Amino acid sequence: MTSAEQVSRLLALVPYLQRHPDADVDTTAATFGVTGKQLLADLNVLWYCGLPGGMPGDLIEIDFEAIDAAGRIRLSNADYLARPMRFTPDEALSLVVALRAVAELVGDDEGEAVASALAKLEAATGAPALPKVAVAGGEAEVRDVLSAAINADEMVEFDYTDAGLQPSHPVVSPARLLVRDGIGYLQAWSQERADWRTYRLDRIVGIARTGQRRSQLGEPPVFDPGWFERSESALPVTLVLEPAWRWMAEYIPVQSVTEHAGAIELQLLVADPAWLRALILRLGAGLREIRPAEVADSARAAAAEALAAYRAG
Amino acid sequence: MTQHKSERIMNLAICLLMSRRYLEKTRIREIVEGYHDLSDAAFERTFERDKDELRTLGVPVETGSNDAFFPDEVGYRIRREDFELPAIDFTAAETAALGLAATVWESATQAGQTTSALAKLRAAGVDPDPSRLAALAPTIAAREPAFDAVWSAYVEQVPISFGYRGETRQVEPWAMTSRRGSWYLLGYDRGRQEPRMFKLARVDAAVSRIGKPGSYHVSETVDMEAAWARLEPAPAEDVAVVALRVGRAHDLRRRANPHPAVVPAGFEAFAVGYSYLGDVVAEVCAHGPDVVVLEPAALRQAVIAQLTAVAEGVTR
């Protein structure tokens, strides 16, 4: 803990404690992101601070007995520090980015509040709201329906296309909207499967509230988008790509990337055969080689079936 | 040691904040606790360091003279209106969004910055209710090795130099954006003498500072929105007519319009816009036999060629 960090915190702590009389030690520590012990060390510093002159009546007063007895903080005689300091540029920009991330997950209804909060911050602090955040979060309308359904404890139904392009029509109890690595997801309880399911928001269409009451839910499990790579049925696959497809390594979950003989070799773990089939079809002649070779069989069959349709028409 | 230093700097800040006039160093030495017992040289050193530390924290310590006839007699003060966070009147919905914003950053440094920003808002009487948006969990990660160095240079407006695809670039950071989980830097490239966009994942981790904080100005004439827009797919300029198998390809269907073309049973015709032939070929092929291109002929041929390449297989 440097004294710079401490002074910066103290300049906010003094107005905070005057605005929150009898503030709880633990709550205050959490608000400032420090331990209770650090907060007490902060208060010990403040005990020696005050107006110039150093006479007893000039110093900030803190009731240490109330802290010992009840865990409550009473601070007084510091009217001159009634307001916190302005945001630093780092605080302002970090907050702007965070608010923009919130804006990407709320629907149109809450979106207006985020936009106006940003505008007020910009006006009051002079922080330029330049940084942008873009999340693949689907349609605002979908998020609005989901938020409304969660607030009303209702189930929803929608058309869904999974990563392997397989369609389904889930009827689920929505619990949480979240973002991981720039992609928005819905976590929902599926009565039919008696399990938690995760859906990408940008693959949801035709959503509607069913009017049925939502299942009684506990907390959804901690979301981990890497789970499928570690599932026991995941198959190690090697793709050898033309150099022009190098960028693909940044868009699919690869385990390693190597380059030799003018080609890009990607190692990945594949849990969903339909996803791999779509990827092979997408790559076309950009895919030089795939190992094991038989994992391409279903893509070859799908391509042949599609070609038959062209010949027929 | 830290405790005494923090006390001294706090007392200095309060003293400068309470003074309407510029306070001379000699006067500061007399009235601020912690300076009395120092030798002349030690006082000079300590005071200069403390003053710089306050400025680094963002405290606006002003230098000036009270006397127009003796402008060399320099003093210091902190103007309250420059120091204090102005009053901001947030609605309950805005406050809830701010509270949620405090939980967004996954990287510890920026999470700490939003925590202290929120603590300041709470100190100013803005108290977010965390339960209001409890069902939302937005996050921002910053896993690029160069992120911290580039972000702090951006925040402090420090010109930097870094390796990018095997070349050394000298850049004045203007703005940053996170798009679908990847960070980008927009800045003035000194070598190429024009604005450039950099993907942080491709910036070498060893970023060096090549100037002082605030030593350049962010362009006011460059259209940042237009620069960011280049990261998004180009607007659709061409239209394809496709047959989609009923109940399939919802992702294409979402941005398509029904089309009167006659198609086999079990299919429906749609018109869908696209900007790059290569992108739409890949997208159509990914659906295999569920999507058939009817028009234009060039797209139809390209799809047939790609499907043929897959069907015949490059590996067998």
Tab-separated table of N, CA, C and O in Angstrom, chain A residues 23-63:
chain	number	residue	atom	x	y	z
A	23	ALA	N	-21.468	4.562	9.784
A	23	ALA	CA	-21.213	3.569	8.729
A	23	ALA	C	-20.581	2.324	9.329
A	23	ALA	O	-19.765	2.402	10.245
A	24	ASP	N	-20.974	1.195	8.780
A	24	ASP	CA	-20.491	-0.103	9.222
A	24	ASP	C	-19.062	-0.319	8.693
A	24	ASP	O	-18.771	-0.009	7.531
A	25	VAL	N	-18.170	-0.853	9.527
A	25	VAL	CA	-16.759	-1.018	9.149
A	25	VAL	C	-16.631	-1.915	7.914
A	25	VAL	O	-15.947	-1.570	6.943
A	26	ASP	N	-17.316	-3.063	7.913
A	26	ASP	CA	-17.164	-4.018	6.813
A	26	ASP	C	-17.718	-3.454	5.496
A	26	ASP	O	-17.104	-3.591	4.443
A	27	THR	N	-18.911	-2.819	5.577
A	27	THR	CA	-19.504	-2.244	4.370
A	27	THR	C	-18.599	-1.168	3.788
A	27	THR	O	-18.390	-1.095	2.571
A	28	THR	N	-18.060	-0.337	4.674
A	28	THR	CA	-17.194	0.754	4.209
A	28	THR	C	-15.934	0.190	3.565
A	28	THR	O	-15.511	0.652	2.497
A	29	ALA	N	-15.345	-0.819	4.201
A	29	ALA	CA	-14.137	-1.430	3.638
A	29	ALA	C	-14.439	-1.993	2.242
A	29	ALA	O	-13.668	-1.791	1.296
A	30	ALA	N	-15.603	-2.655	2.105
A	30	ALA	CA	-15.966	-3.238	0.802
A	30	ALA	C	-16.171	-2.135	-0.233
A	30	ALA	O	-15.751	-2.268	-1.384
A	31	THR	N	-16.805	-1.048	0.185
A	31	THR	CA	-17.035	0.069	-0.742
A	31	THR	C	-15.727	0.593	-1.311
A	31	THR	O	-15.633	0.958	-2.480
A	32	PHE	N	-14.696	0.632	-0.456
A	32	PHE	CA	-13.414	1.175	-0.897
A	32	PHE	C	-12.449	0.081	-1.389
A	32	PHE	O	-11.306	0.373	-1.714
A	33	GLY	N	-12.919	-1.148	-1.405
A	33	GLY	CA	-12.100	-2.233	-1.947
A	33	GLY	C	-10.882	-2.546	-1.098
A	33	GLY	O	-9.833	-2.913	-1.627
A	34	VAL	N	-10.980	-2.382	0.237
A	34	VAL	CA	-9.851	-2.698	1.123
A	34	VAL	C	-10.316	-3.622	2.247
A	34	VAL	O	-11.516	-3.836	2.432
A	35	THR	N	-9.366	-4.162	3.007
A	35	THR	CA	-9.711	-4.986	4.153
A	35	THR	C	-10.126	-4.097	5.328
A	35	THR	O	-9.819	-2.895	5.348
A	36	GLY	N	-10.807	-4.703	6.294
A	36	GLY	CA	-11.191	-3.975	7.496
A	36	GLY	C	-9.961	-3.441	8.232
A	36	GLY	O	-9.971	-2.334	8.778
A	37	LYS	N	-8.907	-4.223	8.208
A	37	LYS	CA	-7.668	-3.822	8.878
A	37	LYS	C	-7.085	-2.557	8.227
A	37	LYS	O	-6.650	-1.629	8.907
A	38	GLN	N	-7.102	-2.550	6.891
A	38	GLN	CA	-6.588	-1.377	6.179
A	38	GLN	C	-7.444	-0.155	6.475
A	38	GLN	O	-6.923	0.944	6.655
A	39	LEU	N	-8.765	-0.375	6.561
A	39	LEU	CA	-9.648	0.755	6.848
A	39	LEU	C	-9.311	1.353	8.218
A	39	LEU	O	-9.280	2.575	8.383
A	40	LEU	N	-9.046	0.500	9.202
A	40	LEU	CA	-8.688	1.011	10.537
A	40	LEU	C	-7.370	1.770	10.484
A	40	LEU	O	-7.200	2.797	11.149
A	41	ALA	N	-6.423	1.280	9.669
A	41	ALA	CA	-5.153	2.002	9.507
A	41	ALA	C	-5.419	3.378	8.884
A	41	ALA	O	-4.807	4.372	9.285
A	42	ASP	N	-6.347	3.424	7.934
A	42	ASP	CA	-6.715	4.705	7.322
A	42	ASP	C	-7.252	5.672	8.384
A	42	ASP	O	-6.914	6.853	8.393
A	43	LEU	N	-8.140	5.145	9.236
A	43	LEU	CA	-8.753	6.008	10.256
A	43	LEU	C	-7.691	6.521	11.232
A	43	LEU	O	-7.773	7.656	11.706
A	44	ASN	N	-6.677	5.664	11.495
A	44	ASN	CA	-5.590	6.107	12.371
A	44	ASN	C	-4.806	7.264	11.771
A	44	ASN	O	-4.321	8.122	12.500
A	45	VAL	N	-4.674	7.267	10.455
A	45	VAL	CA	-4.008	8.398	9.785
A	45	VAL	C	-4.866	9.649	9.930
A	45	VAL	O	-4.376	10.718	10.299
A	46	LEU	N	-6.169	9.502	9.685
A	46	LEU	CA	-7.063	10.666	9.722
A	46	LEU	C	-7.105	11.317	11.102
A	46	LEU	O	-7.298	12.523	11.229
A	47	TRP	N	-6.921	10.510	12.115
A	47	TRP	CA	-6.922	10.976	13.510
A	47	TRP	C	-5.888	12.093	13.708
A	47	TRP	O	-6.031	12.951	14.565
A	48	TYR	N	-4.843	12.102	12.893
A	48	TYR	CA	-3.784	13.109	13.014
A	48	TYR	C	-3.900	14.189	11.943
A	48	TYR	O	-2.968	14.939	11.718
A	49	CYS	N	-5.022	14.222	11.235
A	49	CYS	CA	-5.158	15.206	10.166
A	49	CYS	C	-6.188	16.256	10.550
A	49	CYS	O	-7.106	15.992	11.323
A	50	GLY	N	-6.039	17.434	9.961
A	50	GLY	CA	-7.000	18.486	10.228
A	50	GLY	C	-6.506	19.816	9.725
A	50	GLY	O	-5.602	19.876	8.894
A	51	LEU	N	-7.146	20.867	10.270
A	51	LEU	CA	-6.794	22.213	9.840
A	51	LEU	C	-5.383	22.559	10.298
A	51	LEU	O	-4.913	22.045	11.308
A	52	PRO	N	-4.696	23.430	9.547
A	52	PRO	CA	-3.356	23.825	9.966
A	52	PRO	C	-3.393	24.490	11.342
A	52	PRO	O	-4.371	25.125	11.706
A	53	GLY	N	-2.362	24.301	12.088
A	53	GLY	CA	-2.305	24.858	13.439
A	53	GLY	C	-2.117	23.739	14.434
A	53	GLY	O	-1.362	23.855	15.403
A	54	GLY	N	-2.776	22.615	14.145
A	54	GLY	CA	-2.571	21.433	14.960
A	54	GLY	C	-3.128	21.529	16.380
A	54	GLY	O	-2.787	20.727	17.244
A	55	MET	N	-4.009	22.486	16.661
A	55	MET	CA	-4.643	22.544	17.979
A	55	MET	C	-5.668	21.404	18.046
A	55	MET	O	-6.206	21.002	17.013
A	56	PRO	N	-5.960	20.914	19.245
A	56	PRO	CA	-6.884	19.772	19.355
A	56	PRO	C	-8.205	20.009	18.624
A	56	PRO	O	-8.697	19.123	17.937
A	57	GLY	N	-8.773	21.194	18.717
A	57	GLY	CA	-10.057	21.466	18.053
A	57	GLY	C	-9.961	21.523	16.547
A	57	GLY	O	-10.971	21.550	15.844
A	58	ASP	N	-8.737	21.543	16.025
A	58	ASP	CA	-8.563	21.628	14.576
A	58	ASP	C	-8.566	20.261	13.915
A	58	ASP	O	-8.692	20.152	12.694
A	59	LEU	N	-8.402	19.213	14.707
A	59	LEU	CA	-8.232	17.876	14.114
A	59	LEU	C	-9.576	17.201	13.827
A	59	LEU	O	-10.580	17.490	14.471
A	60	ILE	N	-9.545	16.289	12.845
A	60	ILE	CA	-10.711	15.466	12.543
A	60	ILE	C	-10.999	14.580	13.758
A	60	ILE	O	-10.065	14.054	14.368
A	61	GLU	N	-12.267	14.443	14.108
A	61	GLU	CA	-12.608	13.614	15.277
A	61	GLU	C	-13.194	12.279	14.833
A	61	GLU	O	-14.052	12.236	13.953
A	62	ILE	N	-12.709	11.221	15.462
A	62	ILE	CA	-13.208	9.880	15.172
A	62	ILE	C	-13.496	9.185	16.489
A	62	ILE	O	-12.672	9.232	17.407
A	63	ASP	N	-14.672	8.590	16.583
A	63	ASP	CA	-15.076	7.917	17.822
A	63	ASP	C	-14.595	6.466	17.781
A	63	ASP	O	-15.292	5.586	17.297
